[in-house]
Coordinates of C-alpha atoms in Angstrom, one line a residue:
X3 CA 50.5 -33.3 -52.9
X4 CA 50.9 -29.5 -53.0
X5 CA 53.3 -27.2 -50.3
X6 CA 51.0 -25.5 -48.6
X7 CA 51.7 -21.8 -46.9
X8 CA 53.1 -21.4 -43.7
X9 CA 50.3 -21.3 -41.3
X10 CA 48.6 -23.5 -43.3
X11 CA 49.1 -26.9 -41.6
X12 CA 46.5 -29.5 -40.5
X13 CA 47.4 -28.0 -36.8
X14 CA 46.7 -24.3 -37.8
X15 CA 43.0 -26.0 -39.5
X16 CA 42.8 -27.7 -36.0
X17 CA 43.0 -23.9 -34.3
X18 CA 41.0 -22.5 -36.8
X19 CA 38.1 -24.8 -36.2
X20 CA 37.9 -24.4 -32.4
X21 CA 38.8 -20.4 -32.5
X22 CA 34.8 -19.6 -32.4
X23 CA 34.9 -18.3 -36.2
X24 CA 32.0 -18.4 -38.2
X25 CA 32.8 -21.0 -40.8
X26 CA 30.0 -21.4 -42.9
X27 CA 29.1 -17.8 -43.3
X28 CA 25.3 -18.6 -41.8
X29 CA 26.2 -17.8 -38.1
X30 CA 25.7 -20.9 -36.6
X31 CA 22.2 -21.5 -38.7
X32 CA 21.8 -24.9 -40.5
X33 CA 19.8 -24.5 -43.5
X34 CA 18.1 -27.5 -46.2
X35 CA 20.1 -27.2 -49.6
X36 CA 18.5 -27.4 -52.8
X37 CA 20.6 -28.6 -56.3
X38 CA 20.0 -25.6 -57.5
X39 CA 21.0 -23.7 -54.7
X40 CA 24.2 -25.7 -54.2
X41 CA 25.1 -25.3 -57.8
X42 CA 25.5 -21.5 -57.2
X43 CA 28.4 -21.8 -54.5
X44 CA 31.3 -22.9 -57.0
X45 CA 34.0 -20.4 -57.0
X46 CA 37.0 -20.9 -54.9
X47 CA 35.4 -17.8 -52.5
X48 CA 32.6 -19.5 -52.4
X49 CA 32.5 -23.2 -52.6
X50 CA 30.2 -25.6 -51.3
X51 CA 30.3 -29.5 -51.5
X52 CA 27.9 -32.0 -50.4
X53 CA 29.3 -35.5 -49.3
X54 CA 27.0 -38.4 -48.4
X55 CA 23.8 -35.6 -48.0
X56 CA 25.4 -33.3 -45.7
X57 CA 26.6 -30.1 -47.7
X58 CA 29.9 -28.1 -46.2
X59 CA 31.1 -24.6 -47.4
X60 CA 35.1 -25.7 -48.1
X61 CA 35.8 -21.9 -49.0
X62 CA 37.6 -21.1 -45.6
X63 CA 39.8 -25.0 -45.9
X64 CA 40.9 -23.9 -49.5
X65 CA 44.3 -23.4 -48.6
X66 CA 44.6 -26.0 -46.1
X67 CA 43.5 -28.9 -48.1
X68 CA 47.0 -30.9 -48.6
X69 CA 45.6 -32.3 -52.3
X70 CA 45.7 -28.5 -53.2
X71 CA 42.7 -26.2 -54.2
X72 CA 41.8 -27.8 -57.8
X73 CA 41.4 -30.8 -55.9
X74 CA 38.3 -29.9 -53.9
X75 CA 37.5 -27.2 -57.1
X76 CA 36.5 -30.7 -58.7
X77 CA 33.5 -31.1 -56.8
X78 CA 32.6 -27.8 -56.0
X79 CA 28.9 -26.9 -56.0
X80 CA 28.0 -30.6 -56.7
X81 CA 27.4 -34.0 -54.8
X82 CA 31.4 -34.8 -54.3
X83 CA 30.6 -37.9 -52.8
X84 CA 31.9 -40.3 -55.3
X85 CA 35.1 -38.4 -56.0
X86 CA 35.8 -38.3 -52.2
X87 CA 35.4 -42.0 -51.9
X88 CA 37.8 -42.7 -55.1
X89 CA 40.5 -40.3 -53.4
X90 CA 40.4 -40.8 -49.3
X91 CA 37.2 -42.5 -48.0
X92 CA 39.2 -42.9 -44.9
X93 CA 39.5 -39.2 -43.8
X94 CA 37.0 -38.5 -41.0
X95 CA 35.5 -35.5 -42.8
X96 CA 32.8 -35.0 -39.9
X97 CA 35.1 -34.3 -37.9
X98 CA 37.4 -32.1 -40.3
X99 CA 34.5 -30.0 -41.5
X100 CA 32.2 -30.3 -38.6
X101 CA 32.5 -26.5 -38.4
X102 CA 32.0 -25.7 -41.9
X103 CA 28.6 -27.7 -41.8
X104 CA 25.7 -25.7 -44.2
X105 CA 23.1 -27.9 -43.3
X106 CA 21.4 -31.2 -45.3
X107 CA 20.5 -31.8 -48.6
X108 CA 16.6 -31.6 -49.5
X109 CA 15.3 -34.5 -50.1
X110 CA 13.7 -35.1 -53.6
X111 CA 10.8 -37.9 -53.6
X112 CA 11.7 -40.6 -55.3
X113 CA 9.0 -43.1 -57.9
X114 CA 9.4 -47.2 -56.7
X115 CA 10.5 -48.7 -60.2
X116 CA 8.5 -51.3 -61.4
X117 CA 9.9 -54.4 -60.9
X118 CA 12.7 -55.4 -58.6
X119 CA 16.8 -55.8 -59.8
X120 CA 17.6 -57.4 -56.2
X121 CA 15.9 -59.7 -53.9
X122 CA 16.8 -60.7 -50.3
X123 CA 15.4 -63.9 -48.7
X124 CA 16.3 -64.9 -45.4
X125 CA 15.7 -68.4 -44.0
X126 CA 16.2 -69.6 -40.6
X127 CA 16.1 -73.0 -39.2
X128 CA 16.9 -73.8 -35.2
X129 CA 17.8 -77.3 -34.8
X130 CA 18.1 -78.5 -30.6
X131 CA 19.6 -81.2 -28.7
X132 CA 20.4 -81.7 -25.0
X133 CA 23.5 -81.2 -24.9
X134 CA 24.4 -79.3 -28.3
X135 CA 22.7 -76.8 -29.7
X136 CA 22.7 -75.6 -33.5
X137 CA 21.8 -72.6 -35.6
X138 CA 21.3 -72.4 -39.2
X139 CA 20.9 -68.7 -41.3
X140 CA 21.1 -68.7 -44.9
X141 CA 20.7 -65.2 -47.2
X142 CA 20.5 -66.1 -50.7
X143 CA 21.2 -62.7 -52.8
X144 CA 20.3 -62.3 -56.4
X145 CA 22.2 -59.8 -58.7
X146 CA 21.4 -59.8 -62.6
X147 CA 20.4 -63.4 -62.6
X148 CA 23.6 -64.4 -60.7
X149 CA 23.1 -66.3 -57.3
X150 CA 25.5 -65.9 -54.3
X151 CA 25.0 -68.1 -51.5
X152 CA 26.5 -67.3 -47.7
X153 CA 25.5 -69.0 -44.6
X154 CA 26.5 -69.5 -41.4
X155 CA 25.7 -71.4 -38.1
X156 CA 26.6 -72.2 -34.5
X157 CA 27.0 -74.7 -32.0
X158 CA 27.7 -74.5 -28.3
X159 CA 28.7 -77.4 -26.1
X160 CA 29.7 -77.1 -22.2
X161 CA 32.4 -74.5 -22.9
X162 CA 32.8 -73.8 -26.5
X163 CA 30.9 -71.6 -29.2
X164 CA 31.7 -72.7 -32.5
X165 CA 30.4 -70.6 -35.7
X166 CA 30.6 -71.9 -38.9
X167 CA 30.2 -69.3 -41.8
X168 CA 29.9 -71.2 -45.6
X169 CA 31.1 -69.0 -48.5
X170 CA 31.3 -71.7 -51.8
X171 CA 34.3 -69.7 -52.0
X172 CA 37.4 -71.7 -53.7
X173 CA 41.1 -71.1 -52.3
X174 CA 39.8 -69.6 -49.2
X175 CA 42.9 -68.4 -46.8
X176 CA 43.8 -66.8 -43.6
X177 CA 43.8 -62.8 -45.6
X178 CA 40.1 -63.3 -46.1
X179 CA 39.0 -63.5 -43.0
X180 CA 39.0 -60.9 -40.4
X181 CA 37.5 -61.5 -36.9
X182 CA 37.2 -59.0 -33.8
X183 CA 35.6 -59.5 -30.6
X184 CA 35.8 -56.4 -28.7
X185 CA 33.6 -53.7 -26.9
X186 CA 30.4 -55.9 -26.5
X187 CA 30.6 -56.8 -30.5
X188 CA 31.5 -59.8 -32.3
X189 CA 32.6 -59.6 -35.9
X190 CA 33.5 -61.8 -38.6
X191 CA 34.2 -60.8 -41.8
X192 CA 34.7 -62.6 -45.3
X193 CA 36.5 -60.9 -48.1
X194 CA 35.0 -61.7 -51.5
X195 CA 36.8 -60.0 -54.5
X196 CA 35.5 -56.3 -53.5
X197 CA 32.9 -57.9 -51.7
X198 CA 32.5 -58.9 -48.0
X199 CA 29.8 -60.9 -45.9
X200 CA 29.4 -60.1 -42.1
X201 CA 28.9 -61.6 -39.4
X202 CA 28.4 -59.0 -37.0
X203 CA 26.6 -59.5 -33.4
X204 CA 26.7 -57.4 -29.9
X205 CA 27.5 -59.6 -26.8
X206 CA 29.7 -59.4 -24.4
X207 CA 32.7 -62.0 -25.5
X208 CA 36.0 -61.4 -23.4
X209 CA 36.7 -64.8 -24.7
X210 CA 39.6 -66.8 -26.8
X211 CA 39.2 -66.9 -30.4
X212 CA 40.3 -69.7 -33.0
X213 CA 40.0 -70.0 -36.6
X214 CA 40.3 -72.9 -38.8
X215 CA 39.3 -72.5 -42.5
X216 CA 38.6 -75.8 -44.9
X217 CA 40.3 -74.0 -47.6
X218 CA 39.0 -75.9 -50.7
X219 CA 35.1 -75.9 -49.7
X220 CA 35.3 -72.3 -48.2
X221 CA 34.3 -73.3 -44.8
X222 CA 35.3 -71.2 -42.0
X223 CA 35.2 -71.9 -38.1
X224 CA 35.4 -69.1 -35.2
X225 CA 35.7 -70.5 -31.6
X226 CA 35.1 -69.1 -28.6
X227 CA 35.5 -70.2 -25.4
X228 CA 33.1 -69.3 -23.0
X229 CA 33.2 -66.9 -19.8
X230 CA 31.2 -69.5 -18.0
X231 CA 29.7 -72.7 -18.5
X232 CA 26.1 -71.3 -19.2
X233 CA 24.0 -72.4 -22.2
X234 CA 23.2 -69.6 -24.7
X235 CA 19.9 -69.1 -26.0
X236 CA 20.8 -66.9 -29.1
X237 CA 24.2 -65.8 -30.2
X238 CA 23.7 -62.3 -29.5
X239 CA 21.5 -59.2 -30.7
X240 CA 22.4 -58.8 -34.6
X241 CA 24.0 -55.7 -35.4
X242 CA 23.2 -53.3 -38.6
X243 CA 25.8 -54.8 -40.7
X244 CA 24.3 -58.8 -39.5
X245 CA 24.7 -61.2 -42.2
X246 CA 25.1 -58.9 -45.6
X247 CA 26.9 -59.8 -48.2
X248 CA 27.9 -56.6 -49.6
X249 CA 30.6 -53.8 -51.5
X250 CA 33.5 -53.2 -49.4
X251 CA 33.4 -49.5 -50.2
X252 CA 30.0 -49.4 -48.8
X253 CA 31.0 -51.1 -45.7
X254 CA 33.3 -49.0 -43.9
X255 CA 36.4 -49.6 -42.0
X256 CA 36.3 -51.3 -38.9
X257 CA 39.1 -50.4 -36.3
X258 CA 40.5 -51.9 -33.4
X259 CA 43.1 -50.7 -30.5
X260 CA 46.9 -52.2 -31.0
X261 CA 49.1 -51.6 -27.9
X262 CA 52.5 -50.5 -29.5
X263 CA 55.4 -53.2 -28.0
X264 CA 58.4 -51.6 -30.0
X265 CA 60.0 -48.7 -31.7
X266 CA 63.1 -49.6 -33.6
X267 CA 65.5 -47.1 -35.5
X268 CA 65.7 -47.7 -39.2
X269 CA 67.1 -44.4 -40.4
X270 CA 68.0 -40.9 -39.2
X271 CA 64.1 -40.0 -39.2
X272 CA 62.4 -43.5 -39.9
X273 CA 61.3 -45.7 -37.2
X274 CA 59.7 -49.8 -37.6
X275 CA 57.1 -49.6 -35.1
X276 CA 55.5 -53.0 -33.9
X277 CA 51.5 -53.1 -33.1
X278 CA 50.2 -55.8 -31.1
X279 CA 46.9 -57.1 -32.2
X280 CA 44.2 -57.9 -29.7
X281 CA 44.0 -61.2 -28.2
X282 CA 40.8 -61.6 -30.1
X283 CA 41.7 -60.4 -33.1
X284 CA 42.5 -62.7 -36.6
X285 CA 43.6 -60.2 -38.8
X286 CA 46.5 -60.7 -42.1
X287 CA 47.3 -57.8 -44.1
X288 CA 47.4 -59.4 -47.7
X289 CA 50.4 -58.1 -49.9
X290 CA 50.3 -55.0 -51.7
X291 CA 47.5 -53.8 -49.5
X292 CA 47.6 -51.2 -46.3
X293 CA 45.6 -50.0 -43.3
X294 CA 44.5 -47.1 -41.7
X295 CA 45.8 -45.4 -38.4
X296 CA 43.4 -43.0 -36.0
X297 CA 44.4 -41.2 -33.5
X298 CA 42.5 -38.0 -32.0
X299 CA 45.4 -35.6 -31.8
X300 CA 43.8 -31.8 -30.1
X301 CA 40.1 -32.9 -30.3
X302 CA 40.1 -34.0 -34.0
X303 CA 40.3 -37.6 -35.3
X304 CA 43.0 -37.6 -37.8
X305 CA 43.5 -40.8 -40.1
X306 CA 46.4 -41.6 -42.6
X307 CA 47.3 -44.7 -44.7
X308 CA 50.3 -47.2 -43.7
X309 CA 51.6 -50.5 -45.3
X310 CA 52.6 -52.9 -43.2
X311 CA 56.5 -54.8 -43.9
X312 CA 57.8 -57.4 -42.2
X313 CA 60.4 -57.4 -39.3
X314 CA 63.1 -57.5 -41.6
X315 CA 63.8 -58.7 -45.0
X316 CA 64.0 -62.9 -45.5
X317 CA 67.2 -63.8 -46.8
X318 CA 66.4 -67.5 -47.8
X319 CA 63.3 -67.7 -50.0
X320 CA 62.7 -71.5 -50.2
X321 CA 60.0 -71.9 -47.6
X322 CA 57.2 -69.9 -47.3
X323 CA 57.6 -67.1 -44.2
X324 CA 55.7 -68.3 -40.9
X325 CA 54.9 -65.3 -39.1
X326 CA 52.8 -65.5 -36.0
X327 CA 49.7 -63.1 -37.1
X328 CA 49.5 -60.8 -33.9
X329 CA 52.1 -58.4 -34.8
X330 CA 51.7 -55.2 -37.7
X331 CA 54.8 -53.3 -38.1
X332 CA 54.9 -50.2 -39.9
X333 CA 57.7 -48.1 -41.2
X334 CA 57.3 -44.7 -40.6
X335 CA 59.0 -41.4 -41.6
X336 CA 58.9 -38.9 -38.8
X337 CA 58.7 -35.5 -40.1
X338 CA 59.7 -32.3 -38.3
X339 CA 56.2 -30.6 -39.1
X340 CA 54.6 -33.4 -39.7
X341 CA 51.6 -33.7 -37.5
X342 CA 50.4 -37.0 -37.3
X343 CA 53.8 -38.6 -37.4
X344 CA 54.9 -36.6 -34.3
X345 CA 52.1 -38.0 -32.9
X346 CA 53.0 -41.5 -33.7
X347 CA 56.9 -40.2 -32.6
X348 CA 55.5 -39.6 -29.3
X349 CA 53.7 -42.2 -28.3
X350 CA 55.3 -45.0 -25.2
X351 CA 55.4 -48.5 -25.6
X352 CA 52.1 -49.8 -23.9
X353 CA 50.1 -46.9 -25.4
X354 CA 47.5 -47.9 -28.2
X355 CA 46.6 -46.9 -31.6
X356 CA 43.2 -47.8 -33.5
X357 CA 44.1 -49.7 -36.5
X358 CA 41.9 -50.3 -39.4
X359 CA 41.0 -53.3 -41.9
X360 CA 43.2 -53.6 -44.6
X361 CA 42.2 -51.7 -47.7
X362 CA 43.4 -51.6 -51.6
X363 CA 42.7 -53.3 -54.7
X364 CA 46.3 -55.3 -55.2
X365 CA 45.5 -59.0 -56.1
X366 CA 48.3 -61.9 -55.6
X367 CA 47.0 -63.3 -59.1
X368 CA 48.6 -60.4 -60.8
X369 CA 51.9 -61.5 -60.2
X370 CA 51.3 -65.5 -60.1
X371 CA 52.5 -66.2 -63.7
X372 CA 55.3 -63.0 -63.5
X373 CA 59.1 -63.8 -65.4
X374 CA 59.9 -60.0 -64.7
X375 CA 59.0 -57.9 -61.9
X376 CA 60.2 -54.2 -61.9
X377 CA 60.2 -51.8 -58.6
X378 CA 60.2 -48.4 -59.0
X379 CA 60.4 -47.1 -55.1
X380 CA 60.8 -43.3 -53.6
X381 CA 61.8 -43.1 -49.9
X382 CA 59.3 -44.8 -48.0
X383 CA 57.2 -45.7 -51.0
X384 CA 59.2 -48.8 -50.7
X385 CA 57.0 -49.9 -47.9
X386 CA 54.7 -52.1 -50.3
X387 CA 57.6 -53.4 -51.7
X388 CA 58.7 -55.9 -48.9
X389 CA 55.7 -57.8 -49.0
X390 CA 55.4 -58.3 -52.4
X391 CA 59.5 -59.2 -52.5
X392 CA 58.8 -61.9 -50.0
X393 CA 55.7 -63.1 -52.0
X394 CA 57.2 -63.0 -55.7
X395 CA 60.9 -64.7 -54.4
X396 CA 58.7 -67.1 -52.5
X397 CA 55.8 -68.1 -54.3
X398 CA 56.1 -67.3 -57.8
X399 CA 57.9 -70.1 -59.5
X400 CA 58.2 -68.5 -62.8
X401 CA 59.9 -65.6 -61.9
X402 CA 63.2 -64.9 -63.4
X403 CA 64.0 -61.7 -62.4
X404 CA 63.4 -59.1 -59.7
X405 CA 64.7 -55.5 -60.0
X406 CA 64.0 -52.9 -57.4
X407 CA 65.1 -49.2 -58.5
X408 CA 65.3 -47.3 -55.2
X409 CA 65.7 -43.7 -55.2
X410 CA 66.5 -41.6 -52.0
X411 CA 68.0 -37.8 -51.6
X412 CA 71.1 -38.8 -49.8
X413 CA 72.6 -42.1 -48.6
X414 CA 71.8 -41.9 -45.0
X415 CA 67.9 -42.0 -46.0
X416 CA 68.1 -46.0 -47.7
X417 CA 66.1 -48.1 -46.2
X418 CA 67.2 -51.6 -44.8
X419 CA 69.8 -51.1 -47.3
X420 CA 72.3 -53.6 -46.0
X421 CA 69.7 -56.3 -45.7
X422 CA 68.5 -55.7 -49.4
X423 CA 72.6 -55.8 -50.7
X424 CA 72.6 -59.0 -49.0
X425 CA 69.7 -60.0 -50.6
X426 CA 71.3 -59.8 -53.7
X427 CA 74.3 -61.9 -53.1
X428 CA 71.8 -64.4 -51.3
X429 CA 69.2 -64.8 -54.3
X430 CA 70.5 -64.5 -58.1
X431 CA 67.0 -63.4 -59.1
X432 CA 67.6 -60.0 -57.4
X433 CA 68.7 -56.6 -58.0
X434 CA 69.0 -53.5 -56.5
X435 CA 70.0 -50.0 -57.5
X436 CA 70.2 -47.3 -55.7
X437 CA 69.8 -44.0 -56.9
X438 CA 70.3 -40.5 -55.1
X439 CA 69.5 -37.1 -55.8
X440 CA 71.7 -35.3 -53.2
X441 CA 74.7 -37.6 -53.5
X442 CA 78.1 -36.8 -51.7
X443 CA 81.2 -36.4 -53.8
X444 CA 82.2 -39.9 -52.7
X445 CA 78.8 -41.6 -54.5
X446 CA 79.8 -44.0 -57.1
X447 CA 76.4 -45.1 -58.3
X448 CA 73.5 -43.7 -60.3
X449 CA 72.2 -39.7 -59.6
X450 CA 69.9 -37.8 -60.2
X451 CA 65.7 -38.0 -60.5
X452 CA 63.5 -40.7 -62.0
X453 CA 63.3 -40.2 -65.9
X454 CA 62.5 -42.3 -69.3
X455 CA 66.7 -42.6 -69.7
X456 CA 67.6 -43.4 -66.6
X457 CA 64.7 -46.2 -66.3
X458 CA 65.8 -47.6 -69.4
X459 CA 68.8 -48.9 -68.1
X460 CA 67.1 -50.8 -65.7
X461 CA 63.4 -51.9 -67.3
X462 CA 64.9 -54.3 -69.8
X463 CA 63.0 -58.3 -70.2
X464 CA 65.0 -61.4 -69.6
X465 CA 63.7 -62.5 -72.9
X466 CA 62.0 -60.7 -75.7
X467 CA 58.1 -62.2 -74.8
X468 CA 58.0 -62.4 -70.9
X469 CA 55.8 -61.1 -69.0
X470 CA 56.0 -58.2 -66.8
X471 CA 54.9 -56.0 -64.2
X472 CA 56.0 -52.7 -62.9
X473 CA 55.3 -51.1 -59.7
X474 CA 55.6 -47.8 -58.4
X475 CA 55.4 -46.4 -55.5
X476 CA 56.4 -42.7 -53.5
X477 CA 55.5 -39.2 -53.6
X478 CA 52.8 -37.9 -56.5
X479 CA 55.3 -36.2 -58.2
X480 CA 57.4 -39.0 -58.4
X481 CA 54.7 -41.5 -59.3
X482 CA 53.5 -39.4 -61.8
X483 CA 56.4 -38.8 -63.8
X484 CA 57.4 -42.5 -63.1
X485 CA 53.9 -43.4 -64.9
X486 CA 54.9 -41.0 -68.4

């Protein structure tokens, strides 16, 4: 968000950190933190911030932070933990600020309320036959007089484990469900709203997975065949997350290892990279939403945000887009100092990357009953927009017009832009316009940078009442002023 000094890169906070320097200004000491004595360190040369109980002096990462100093000034000499959550709850700050650790909060005691706002009830039944066995666990949650219901069970016959998890959840559908077997853990995963029930257990499972999902009743079905014929007596030990129904903030992101199968050339500096998925893994990125990539680049785990496009851009729109579900592919700028994309740059097909859950609040019903659909896009900020082009041309039956604004420096750095010209001979609901900042002489279209004139050439209704959306997506800057 800000240009940070030379010497100031994620690399050079890297070097810092494993240079021996004392960080925290205690000389290795961890002490217990008091409010009051947190309260004192909030100056920018002296700045302390506690996130999730553990309290970190920030002072010497000042001018290293990419959000810029008033950023991290926000929270200083407070509990930052909600503000960190609302901006990146994905960055790995353990392992960021492990150096600049002060120590842990005190704990204050705390008086029972009287009374009780939620109560858990968990009810088991074991039903057994020779040669099929069955499992029944229901938890019953109660929030402000509101009752939600999840269950699941299983069933295991000579060579197949079959779980069945029941939601009560209408229009249930292939982006809701998330399943992993992997590293001794299996894992399935509902998405309710912000919500998300779990199914989490440790066993060892090197085994096939299939889903099928009774979309109308909200019935689910994992199967998985087994290693060997042997009847199972439980379905595994239950994990800490074991059937919770649950915010997914407070859940955390769950990764798993893609091998990468492909690196494609997009532009002079942006790449499509293709991610296979793990034999055992059902995952769909819904539309409009992104994931997470890790890698541990010198000793630190670094994470940043991607959104997954397709392969390329649909040119007939009639028929829903059948894609096989064990590919992501990302579009990625590769930037000369940027450390994480060299990373990315660097890596051989056959090496792996973790790759997260999906993540974002973007909801298909926001665009079901769209006439106009307006998309503002900067560089690769028009990553979220191929999804949501396929889904609107596709699915939306109202929709009269689609309008993507796509502003780049120079002509070289358009993305995919023959497909989207073709695009709008192909469909008559689309249009594109492209607009540069750094144009050649030889540029006949629009110039210049995103402003209330310029847009108004371009956000106009198709009639005088119809309903509309606009998107934007690119830089902050950009955004920002886009928003005004």
């Amino acid at each position: 968000q800000v240009p940070l000094k030379p010497g100031r890169s994620l690399m050079d906070w890297i070097r810092l950190t494993k240079s021996g320097k004392d960080l925290t200004g205690l000389k290795g000491r961890l002490i217990e933190v008091t409010e009051d004595e947190l309260a004192k360190h909030n100056k920018k040369e002296d700045c302390w911030i506690c996130i999730r109980g553990f309290v970190y002096n920030v002072t010497p990462y000042m001018e290293y932070h990419p959000g810029g100093e008033d950023e991290l000034m926000k929270a200083a000499g407070t509990d930052g933990t909600d503000l960190f959550d609302q901006v990146h709850r994905w960055v790995n700050y353990e392992s960021m600020l492990k150096e600049c650790l002060v120590g842990r909060m005190a704990v204050k005691p705390v008086v029972a309320p009287k009374g009780e706002a939620f109560k858990n009830e968990n009810i088991s039944m074991m039903l057994y036959s020779k040669r099929v066995c069955t499992f029944f666990f229901t938890v019953y949650i109660y929030v402000f007089g509101f009752v939600f219901f999840y269950s699941y069970d299983w069933f295991q016959t000579e060579s197949l484990i079959t779980i069945v998890l029941y939601t009560k959840q209408k229009d249930m559908n292939a982006e809701l469900v998330i399943v992993d077997c992997q590293d001794k853990r299996l894992r399935g995963e509902i998405i309710v709203d912000d919500h998300s029930y779990l199914v989490e257990v440790g066993r060892y499972c090197n085994f096939a997975v299939a889903i099928n999902i009774a979309e109308k009743v909200g019935k689910v079905e994992i199967i998985l065949k087994k290693k060997d014929n042997i009847h199972w007596k439980m379905l595994g030990q239950p994990l800490e997350g074991h059937n919770t129904f649950i915010k997914r903030m407070d859940r955390g992101l769950f990764y798993r290892r893609c091998k990468l199968v492909s690196k494609t050339e997009v532009t002079h500096d942006t790449k499509l990279l293709c991610l296979l998925l793990p034999k055992s893994t059902h995952l769909r990125v819904p539309t409009g939403q992104h994931v997470y990539l890790k890698q541990i680049i010198a000793g630190t785990e670094v994470v940043k945000p991607y959104t997954p496009v397709l392969p390329f851009l649909p040119l007939d729109f009639k028929q829903p887009t059948h894609r096989d579900g064990a590919h992501i592919y990302l579009m990625i700028k590769i930037y000369s100092c940027g450390l994480f994309t060299q990373a990315l740059d660097h890596l051989q097909i056959g090496d792996y990357i973790s790759v997260s859950n999906p993540d974002g609040n973007f909801k298909k019903s926001q665009v079901q009953a769209l006439e106009d659909l307006f998309l503002l896009a900067a560089g690769t900020g028009f990553t979220p927009m191929v999804k949501l082009l396929n889904f609107t041309l596709t699915e939306v039956s109202c929709l009269r017009t689609v309008r993507l604004i796509f502003f780049n420096k120079t002509e070289d750095d358009i993305l995919w832009r023959n497909q989207l010209e073709q695009l709008a001979l192909k469909d008559e609901r689309f249009e594109v316009h492209f607009v540069l900042s750094q144009p050649t002489k030889d540029w006949v279209g629009k110039q210049g940078k995103i402003s209330s004139s310029l847009l108004s050439e371009f956000v106009k209704r198709s009639r005088k009442d119809s309903k509309i959306l606009i998107c934007i997506c690119g830089p902050t800057p950009f955004t920002e002023q886009g928003v005004q």
